[in-house]
Short mmCIF file of C-alpha atoms in Angstrom, two decimals:
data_model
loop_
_atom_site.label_atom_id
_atom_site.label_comp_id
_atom_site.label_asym_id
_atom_site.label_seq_id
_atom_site.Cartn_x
_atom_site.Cartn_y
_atom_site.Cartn_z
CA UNK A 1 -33.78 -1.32 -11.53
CA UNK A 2 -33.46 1.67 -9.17
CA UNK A 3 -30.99 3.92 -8.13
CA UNK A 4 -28.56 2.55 -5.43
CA UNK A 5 -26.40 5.50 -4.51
CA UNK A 6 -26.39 9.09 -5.63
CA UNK A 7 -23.88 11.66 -4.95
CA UNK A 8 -24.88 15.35 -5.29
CA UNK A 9 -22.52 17.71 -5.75
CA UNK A 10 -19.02 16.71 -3.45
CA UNK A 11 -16.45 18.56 -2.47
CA UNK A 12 -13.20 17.28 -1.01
CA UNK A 13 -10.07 19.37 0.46
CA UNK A 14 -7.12 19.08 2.07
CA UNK A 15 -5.51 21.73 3.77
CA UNK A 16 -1.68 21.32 4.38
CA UNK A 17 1.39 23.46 5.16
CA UNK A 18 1.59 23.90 1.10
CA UNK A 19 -1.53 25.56 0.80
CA UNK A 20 -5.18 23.99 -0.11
CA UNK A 21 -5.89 21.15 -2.65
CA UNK A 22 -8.90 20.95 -4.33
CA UNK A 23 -9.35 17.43 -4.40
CA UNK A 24 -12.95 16.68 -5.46
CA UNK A 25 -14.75 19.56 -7.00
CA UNK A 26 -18.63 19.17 -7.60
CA UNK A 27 -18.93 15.54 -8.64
CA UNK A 28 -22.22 14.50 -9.24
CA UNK A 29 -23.80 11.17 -10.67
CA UNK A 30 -26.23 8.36 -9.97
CA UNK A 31 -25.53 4.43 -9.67
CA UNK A 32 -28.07 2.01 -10.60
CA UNK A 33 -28.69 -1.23 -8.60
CA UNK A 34 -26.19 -3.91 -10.55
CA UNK A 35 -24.28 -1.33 -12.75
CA UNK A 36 -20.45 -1.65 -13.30
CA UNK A 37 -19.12 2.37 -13.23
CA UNK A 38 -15.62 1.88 -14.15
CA UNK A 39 -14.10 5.78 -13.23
CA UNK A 40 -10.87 6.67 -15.04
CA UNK A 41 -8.14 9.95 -15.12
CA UNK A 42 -4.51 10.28 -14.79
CA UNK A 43 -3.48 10.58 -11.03
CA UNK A 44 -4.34 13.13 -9.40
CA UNK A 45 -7.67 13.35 -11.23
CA UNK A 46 -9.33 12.26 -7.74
CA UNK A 47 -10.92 8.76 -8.46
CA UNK A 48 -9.55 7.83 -5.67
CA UNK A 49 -10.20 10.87 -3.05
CA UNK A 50 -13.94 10.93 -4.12
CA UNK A 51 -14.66 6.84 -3.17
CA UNK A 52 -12.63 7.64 -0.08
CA UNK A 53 -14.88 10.56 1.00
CA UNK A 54 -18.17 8.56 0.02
CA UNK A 55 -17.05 5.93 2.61
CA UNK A 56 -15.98 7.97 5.30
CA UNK A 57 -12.22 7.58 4.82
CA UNK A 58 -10.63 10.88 4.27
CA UNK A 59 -8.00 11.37 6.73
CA UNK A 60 -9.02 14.29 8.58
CA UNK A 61 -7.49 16.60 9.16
CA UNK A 62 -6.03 17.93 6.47
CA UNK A 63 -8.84 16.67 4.54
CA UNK A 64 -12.32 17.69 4.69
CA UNK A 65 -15.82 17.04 3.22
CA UNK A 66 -16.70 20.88 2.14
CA UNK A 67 -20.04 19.67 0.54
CA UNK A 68 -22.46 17.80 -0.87
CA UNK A 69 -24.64 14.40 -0.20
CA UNK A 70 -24.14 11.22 -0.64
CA UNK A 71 -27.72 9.16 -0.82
CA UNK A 72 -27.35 5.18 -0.33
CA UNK A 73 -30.93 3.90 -0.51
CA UNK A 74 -31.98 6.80 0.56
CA UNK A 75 -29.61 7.83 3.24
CA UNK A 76 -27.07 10.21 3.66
CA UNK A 77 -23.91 8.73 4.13
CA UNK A 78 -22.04 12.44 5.07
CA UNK A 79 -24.56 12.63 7.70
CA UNK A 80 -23.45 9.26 9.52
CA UNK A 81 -22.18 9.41 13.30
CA UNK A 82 -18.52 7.21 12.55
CA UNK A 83 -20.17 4.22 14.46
CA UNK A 84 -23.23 4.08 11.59
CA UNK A 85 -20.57 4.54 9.21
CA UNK A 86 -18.71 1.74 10.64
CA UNK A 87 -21.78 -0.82 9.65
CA UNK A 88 -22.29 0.43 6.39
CA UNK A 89 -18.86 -0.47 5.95
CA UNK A 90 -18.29 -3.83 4.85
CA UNK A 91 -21.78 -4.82 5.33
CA UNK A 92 -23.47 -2.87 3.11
CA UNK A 93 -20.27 -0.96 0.50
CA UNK A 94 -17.27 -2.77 0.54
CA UNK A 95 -13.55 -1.66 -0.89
CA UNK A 96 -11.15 -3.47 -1.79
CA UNK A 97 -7.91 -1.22 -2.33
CA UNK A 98 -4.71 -0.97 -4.90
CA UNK A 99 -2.17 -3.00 -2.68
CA UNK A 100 -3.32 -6.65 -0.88
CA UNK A 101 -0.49 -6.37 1.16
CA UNK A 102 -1.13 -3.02 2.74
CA UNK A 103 -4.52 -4.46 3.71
CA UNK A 104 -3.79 -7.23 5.31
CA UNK A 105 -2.72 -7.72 8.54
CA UNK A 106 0.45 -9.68 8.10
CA UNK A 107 0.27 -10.98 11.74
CA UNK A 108 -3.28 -12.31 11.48
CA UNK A 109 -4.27 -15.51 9.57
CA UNK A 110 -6.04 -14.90 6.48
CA UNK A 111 -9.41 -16.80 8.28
CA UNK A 112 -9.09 -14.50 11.22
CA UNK A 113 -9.62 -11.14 9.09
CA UNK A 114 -12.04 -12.77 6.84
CA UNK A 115 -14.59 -14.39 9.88
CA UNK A 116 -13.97 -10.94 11.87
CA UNK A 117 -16.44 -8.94 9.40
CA UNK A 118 -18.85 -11.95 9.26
CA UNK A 119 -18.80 -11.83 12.87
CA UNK A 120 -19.51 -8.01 13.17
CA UNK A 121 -21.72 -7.82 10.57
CA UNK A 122 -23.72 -11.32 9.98
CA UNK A 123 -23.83 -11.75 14.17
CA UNK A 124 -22.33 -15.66 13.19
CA UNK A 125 -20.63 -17.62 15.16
CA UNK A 126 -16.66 -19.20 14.73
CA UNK A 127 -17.79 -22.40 13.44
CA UNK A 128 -20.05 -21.02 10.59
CA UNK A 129 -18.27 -17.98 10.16
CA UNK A 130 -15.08 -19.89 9.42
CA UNK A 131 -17.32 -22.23 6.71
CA UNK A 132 -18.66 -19.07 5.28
CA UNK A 133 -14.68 -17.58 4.81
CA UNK A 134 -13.62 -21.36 3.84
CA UNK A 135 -16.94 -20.98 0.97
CA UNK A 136 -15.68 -17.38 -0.18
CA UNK A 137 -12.34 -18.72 -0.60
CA UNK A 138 -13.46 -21.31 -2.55
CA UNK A 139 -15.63 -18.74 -4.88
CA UNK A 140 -12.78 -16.58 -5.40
CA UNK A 141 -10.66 -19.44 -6.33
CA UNK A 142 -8.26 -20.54 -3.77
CA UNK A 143 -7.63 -23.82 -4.14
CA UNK A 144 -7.94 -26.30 -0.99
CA UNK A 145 -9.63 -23.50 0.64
CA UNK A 146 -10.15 -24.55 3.95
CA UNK A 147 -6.83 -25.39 4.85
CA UNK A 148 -5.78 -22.01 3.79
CA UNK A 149 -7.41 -20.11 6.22
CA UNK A 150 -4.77 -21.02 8.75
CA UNK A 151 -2.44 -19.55 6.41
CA UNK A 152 -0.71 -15.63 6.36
CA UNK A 153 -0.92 -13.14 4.02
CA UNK A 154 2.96 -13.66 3.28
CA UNK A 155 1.69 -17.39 2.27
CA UNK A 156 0.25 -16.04 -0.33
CA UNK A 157 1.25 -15.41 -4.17
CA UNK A 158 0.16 -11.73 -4.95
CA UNK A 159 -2.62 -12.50 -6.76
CA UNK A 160 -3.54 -14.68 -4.57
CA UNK A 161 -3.41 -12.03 -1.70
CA UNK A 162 -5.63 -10.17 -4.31
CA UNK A 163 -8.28 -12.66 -4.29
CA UNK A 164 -8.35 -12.89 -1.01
CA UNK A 165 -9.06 -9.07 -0.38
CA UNK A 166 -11.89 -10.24 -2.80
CA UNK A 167 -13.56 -12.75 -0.67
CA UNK A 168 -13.03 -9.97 2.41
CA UNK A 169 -14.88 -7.58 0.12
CA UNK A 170 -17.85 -10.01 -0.55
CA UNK A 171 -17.77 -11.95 3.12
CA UNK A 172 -20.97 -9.99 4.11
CA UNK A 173 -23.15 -9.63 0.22
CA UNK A 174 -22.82 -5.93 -0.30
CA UNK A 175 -24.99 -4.46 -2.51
CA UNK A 176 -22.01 -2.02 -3.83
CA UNK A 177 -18.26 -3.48 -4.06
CA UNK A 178 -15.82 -0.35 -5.02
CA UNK A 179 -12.73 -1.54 -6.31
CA UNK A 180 -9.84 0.88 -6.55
CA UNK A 181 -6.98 0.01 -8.96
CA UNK A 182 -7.43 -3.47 -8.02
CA UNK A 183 -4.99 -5.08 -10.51
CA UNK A 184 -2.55 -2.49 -10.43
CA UNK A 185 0.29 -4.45 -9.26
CA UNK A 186 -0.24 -7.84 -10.79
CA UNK A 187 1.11 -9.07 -14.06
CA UNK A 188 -1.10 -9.09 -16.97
CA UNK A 189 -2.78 -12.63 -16.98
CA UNK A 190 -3.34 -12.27 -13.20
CA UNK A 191 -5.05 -8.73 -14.06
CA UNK A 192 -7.20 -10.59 -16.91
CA UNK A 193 -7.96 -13.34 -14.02
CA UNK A 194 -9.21 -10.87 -11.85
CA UNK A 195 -11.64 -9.36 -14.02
CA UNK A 196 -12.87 -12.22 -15.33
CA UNK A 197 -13.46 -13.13 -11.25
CA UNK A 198 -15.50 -9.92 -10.48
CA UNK A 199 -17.40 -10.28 -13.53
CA UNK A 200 -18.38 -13.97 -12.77
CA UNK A 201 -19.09 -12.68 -9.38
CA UNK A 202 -21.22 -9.93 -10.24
CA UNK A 203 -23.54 -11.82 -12.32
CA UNK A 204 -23.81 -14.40 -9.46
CA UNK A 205 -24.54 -11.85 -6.51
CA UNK A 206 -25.81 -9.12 -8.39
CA UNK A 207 -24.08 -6.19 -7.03
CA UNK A 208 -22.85 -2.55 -8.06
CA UNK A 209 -19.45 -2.29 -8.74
CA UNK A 210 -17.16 1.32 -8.84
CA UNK A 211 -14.17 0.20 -10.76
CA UNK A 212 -11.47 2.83 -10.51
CA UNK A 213 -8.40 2.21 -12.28
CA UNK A 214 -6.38 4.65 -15.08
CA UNK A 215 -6.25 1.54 -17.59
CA UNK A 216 -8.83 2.28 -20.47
CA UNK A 217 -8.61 -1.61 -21.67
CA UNK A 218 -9.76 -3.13 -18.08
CA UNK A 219 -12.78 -0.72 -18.39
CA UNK A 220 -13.89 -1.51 -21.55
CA UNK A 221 -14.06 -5.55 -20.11
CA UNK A 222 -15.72 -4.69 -17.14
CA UNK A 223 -18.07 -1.64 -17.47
CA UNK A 224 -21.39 -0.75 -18.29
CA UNK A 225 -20.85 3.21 -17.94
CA UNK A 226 -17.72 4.98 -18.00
CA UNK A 227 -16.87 8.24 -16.29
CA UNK A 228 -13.51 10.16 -17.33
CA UNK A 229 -12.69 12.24 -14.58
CA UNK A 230 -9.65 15.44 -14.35
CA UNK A 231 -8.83 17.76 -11.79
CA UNK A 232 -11.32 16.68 -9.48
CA UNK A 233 -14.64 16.90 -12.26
CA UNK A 234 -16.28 14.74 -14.31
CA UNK A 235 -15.34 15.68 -17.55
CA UNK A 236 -17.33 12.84 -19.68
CA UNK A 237 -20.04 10.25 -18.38
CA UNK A 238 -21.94 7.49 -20.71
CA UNK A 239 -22.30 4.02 -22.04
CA UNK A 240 -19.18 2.58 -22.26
CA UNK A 241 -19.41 1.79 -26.23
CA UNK A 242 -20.78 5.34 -26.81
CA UNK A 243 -18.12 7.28 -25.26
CA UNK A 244 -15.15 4.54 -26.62
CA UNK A 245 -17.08 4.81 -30.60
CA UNK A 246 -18.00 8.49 -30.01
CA UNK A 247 -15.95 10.75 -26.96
CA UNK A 248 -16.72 14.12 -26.99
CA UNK A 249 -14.27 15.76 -24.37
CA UNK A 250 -10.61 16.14 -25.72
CA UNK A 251 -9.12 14.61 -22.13
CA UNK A 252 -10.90 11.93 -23.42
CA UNK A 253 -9.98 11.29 -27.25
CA UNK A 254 -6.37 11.71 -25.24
CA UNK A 255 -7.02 8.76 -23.21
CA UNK A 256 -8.25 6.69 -26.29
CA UNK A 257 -5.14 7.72 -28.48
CA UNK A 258 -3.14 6.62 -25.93
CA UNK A 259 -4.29 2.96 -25.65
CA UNK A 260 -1.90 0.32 -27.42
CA UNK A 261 -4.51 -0.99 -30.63
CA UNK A 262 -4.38 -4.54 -31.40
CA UNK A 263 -6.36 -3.72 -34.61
CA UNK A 264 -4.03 -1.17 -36.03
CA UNK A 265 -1.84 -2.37 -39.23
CA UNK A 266 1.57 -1.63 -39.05
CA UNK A 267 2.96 2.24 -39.12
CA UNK A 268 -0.93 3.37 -39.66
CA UNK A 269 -1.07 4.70 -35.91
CA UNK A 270 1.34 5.27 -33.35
CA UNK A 271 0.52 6.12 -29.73
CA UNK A 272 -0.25 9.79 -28.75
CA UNK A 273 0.31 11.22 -25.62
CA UNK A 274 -1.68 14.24 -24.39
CA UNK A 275 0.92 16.81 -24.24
CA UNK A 276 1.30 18.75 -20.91
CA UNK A 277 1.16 17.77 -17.42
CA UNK A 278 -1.59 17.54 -15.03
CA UNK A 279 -2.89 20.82 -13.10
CA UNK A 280 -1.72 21.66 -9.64
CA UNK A 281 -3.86 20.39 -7.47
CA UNK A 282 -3.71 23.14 -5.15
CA UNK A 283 -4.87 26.06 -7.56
CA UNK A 284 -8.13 26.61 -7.74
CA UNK A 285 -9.01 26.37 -11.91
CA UNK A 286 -10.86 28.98 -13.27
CA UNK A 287 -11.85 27.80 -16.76
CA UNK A 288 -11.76 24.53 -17.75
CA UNK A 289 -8.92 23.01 -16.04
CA UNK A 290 -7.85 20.87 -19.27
CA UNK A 291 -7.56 24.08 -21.64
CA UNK A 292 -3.62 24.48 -21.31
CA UNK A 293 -3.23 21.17 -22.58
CA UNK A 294 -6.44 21.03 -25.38
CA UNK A 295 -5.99 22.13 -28.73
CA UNK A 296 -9.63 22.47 -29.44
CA UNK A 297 -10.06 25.19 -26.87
CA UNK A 298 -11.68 28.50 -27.52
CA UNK A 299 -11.36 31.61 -25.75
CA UNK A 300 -14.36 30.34 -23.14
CA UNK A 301 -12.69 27.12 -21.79
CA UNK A 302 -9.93 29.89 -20.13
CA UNK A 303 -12.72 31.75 -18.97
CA UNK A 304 -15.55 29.58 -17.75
CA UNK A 305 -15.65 26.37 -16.28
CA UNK A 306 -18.35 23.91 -18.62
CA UNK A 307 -20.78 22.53 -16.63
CA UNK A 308 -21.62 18.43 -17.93
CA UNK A 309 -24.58 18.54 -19.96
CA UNK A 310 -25.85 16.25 -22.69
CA UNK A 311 -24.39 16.08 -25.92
CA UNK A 312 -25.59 17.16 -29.16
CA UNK A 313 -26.91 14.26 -31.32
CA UNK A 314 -25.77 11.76 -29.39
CA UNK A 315 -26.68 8.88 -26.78
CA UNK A 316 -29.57 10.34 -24.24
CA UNK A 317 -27.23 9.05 -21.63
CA UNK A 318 -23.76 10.39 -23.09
CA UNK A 319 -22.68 13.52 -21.04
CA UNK A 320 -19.80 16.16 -21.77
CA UNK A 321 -18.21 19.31 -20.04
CA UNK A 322 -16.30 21.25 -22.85
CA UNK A 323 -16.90 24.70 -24.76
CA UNK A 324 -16.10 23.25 -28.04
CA UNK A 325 -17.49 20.44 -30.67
CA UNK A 326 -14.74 17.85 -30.57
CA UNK A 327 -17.10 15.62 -33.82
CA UNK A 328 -17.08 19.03 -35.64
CA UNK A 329 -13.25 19.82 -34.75
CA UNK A 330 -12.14 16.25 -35.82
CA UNK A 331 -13.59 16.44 -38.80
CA UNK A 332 -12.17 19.66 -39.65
CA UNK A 333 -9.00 18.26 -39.41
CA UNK A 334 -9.86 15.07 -41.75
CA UNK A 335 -10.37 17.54 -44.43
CA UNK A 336 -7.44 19.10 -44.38
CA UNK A 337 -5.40 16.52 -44.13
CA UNK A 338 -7.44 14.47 -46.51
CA UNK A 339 -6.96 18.00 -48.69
#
């Protein structure tokens, strides 16, 4: 397996009348060919703002790509003119957003947007364009497929809607599908359906998926690596199990503590939230952006900002920013409550 996309170092901001907002700040990390990276963080964390720059998409202005590189086999992406862009997109990375109803053109049939990309991108023509969106629909399970092509989006159950932003994602086999908050807005057994879909799908096509979402449980079903991300940083990276079993970064043990536990007996745990609120956006941290809401800091997390590096004793793969031991601190506070 090689490395399908790497992104060195970006930085994403947005200047408006309210001042600046440091949006992405100095993400870097490498995809492999096939891996599930499921990216999580409150809101405001920039999951979102980070895909959106990778593919071109930041509104600009106010927004702006201040730095970095994005390498997709090998090319930049940043460098693109907007017409290269435009072929990557879809053909080659392919994003299927929060909302199916947003997307979708709700005065188009569903087979019109869906054999428009094959068109552009597969040079096919109506009749086996329309077979290929009639096949997708099929895949994604929509049931008597080829009579709902004629269909609208407003013909459509939500999920349903969902699925078919699916089968727009996949129309042309790209080798990286990024999927933000996908299931947001469906109920729960629709959510579960949906994940089971892009896993079934992934194992049949093969591709890289970015799964962005803020749900901890979805990620744990779907992904191989996990990256927590806050104010614009990564602030964890590993194997999924190692950083669930094993999380080193407080923002993260916050996360976990706040997850409902099927497992837990009665009274022995109730949920935690991470006290505090998110940063503002739009002032620039200058320690570690999580310390007024940590209480493991020390004196350097006001000061310095921790760069990700690998953790002590741990997984090769498992990465951390923080000034502090979070095993060592946890522990700690075992014995004394164990006293």
């Amino acid at each position: 397996m090689g490395v399908l996309m790497e992104v060195k170092d970006l930085v994403t901001r947005f200047y408006t009348q309210e001042g600046t907002v440091y949006a992405v700040n100095g993400v870097s990390y490498a995809l492999e060919e096939g891996e599930t990276l499921g990216v999580v963080g409150e809101s405001g964390s920039g999951k979102s703002v980070h895909v959106l720059s990778i593919m071109g998409l930041i509104p600009s202005p106010p927004g702006k790509i201040e730095n970095g590189e994005v390498l997709f086999q090998g090319r930049d992406l940043l460098k693109l003119s907007r017409e290269e862009m435009r072929l990557v997109r879809g053909a080659e990375i392919s994003m299927i957003f929060q909302d199916p109803m947003t997307s979708l053109n709700p005065v188009l049939t569903i087979g019109t947007q869906i054999t428009e990309s094959i068109k552009l991108h597969l040079g096919m023509n109506q009749t086996q364009a329309d077979n290929r969106a009639a096949e997708l629909l099929d895949m994604v399970g929509i049931p008597d497929a080829r009579n709902r092509l004629d269909n609208y989006p407003h013909q459509f159950s939500g999920g349903m809607r969902q699925r078919v932003m699916i089968a727009m994602g996949l129309s042309c086999n790209p080798k990286l599908l990024i999927a933000d908050e996908p299931t947001t807005a469906l109920d729960v057994t629709i959510q579960a359906q949906i994940v089971e879909l892009i896993k079934q799908l992934k194992q049949e096509l093969g591709m890289a998926i970015i799964w962005i979402t803020h749900d901890l449980g979805v990620v744990a079903g779907i992904a191989d690596t996990i990256q927590v991300m806050y104010a614009g940083r990564i602030v964890e990276r590993g194997p999924i199990k190692e950083v669930f079993q094993d999380p080193r970064n407080a923002y993260t043990l916050g996360l976990l503590n706040s997850l409902p536990r099927v497992d837990a007996k009665s009274g022995e745990r109730r949920l935690v939230q991470i006290e505090g609120s998110p940063p503002d956006m739009r002032i620039e941290p200058k320690g570690d952006p999580f310390a007024p809401r940590n209480p493991y800091r020390t004196e350097r997390c006001w000061e310095e900002m921790p760069p990700l590096q690998t953790v002590k004793n741990g997984h090769p793969e498992h990465e951390v920013a923080a000034w502090y031991d979070l095993p060592a601190e946890l522990k700690k506070e075992k014995e004394v409550s164990n006293g």
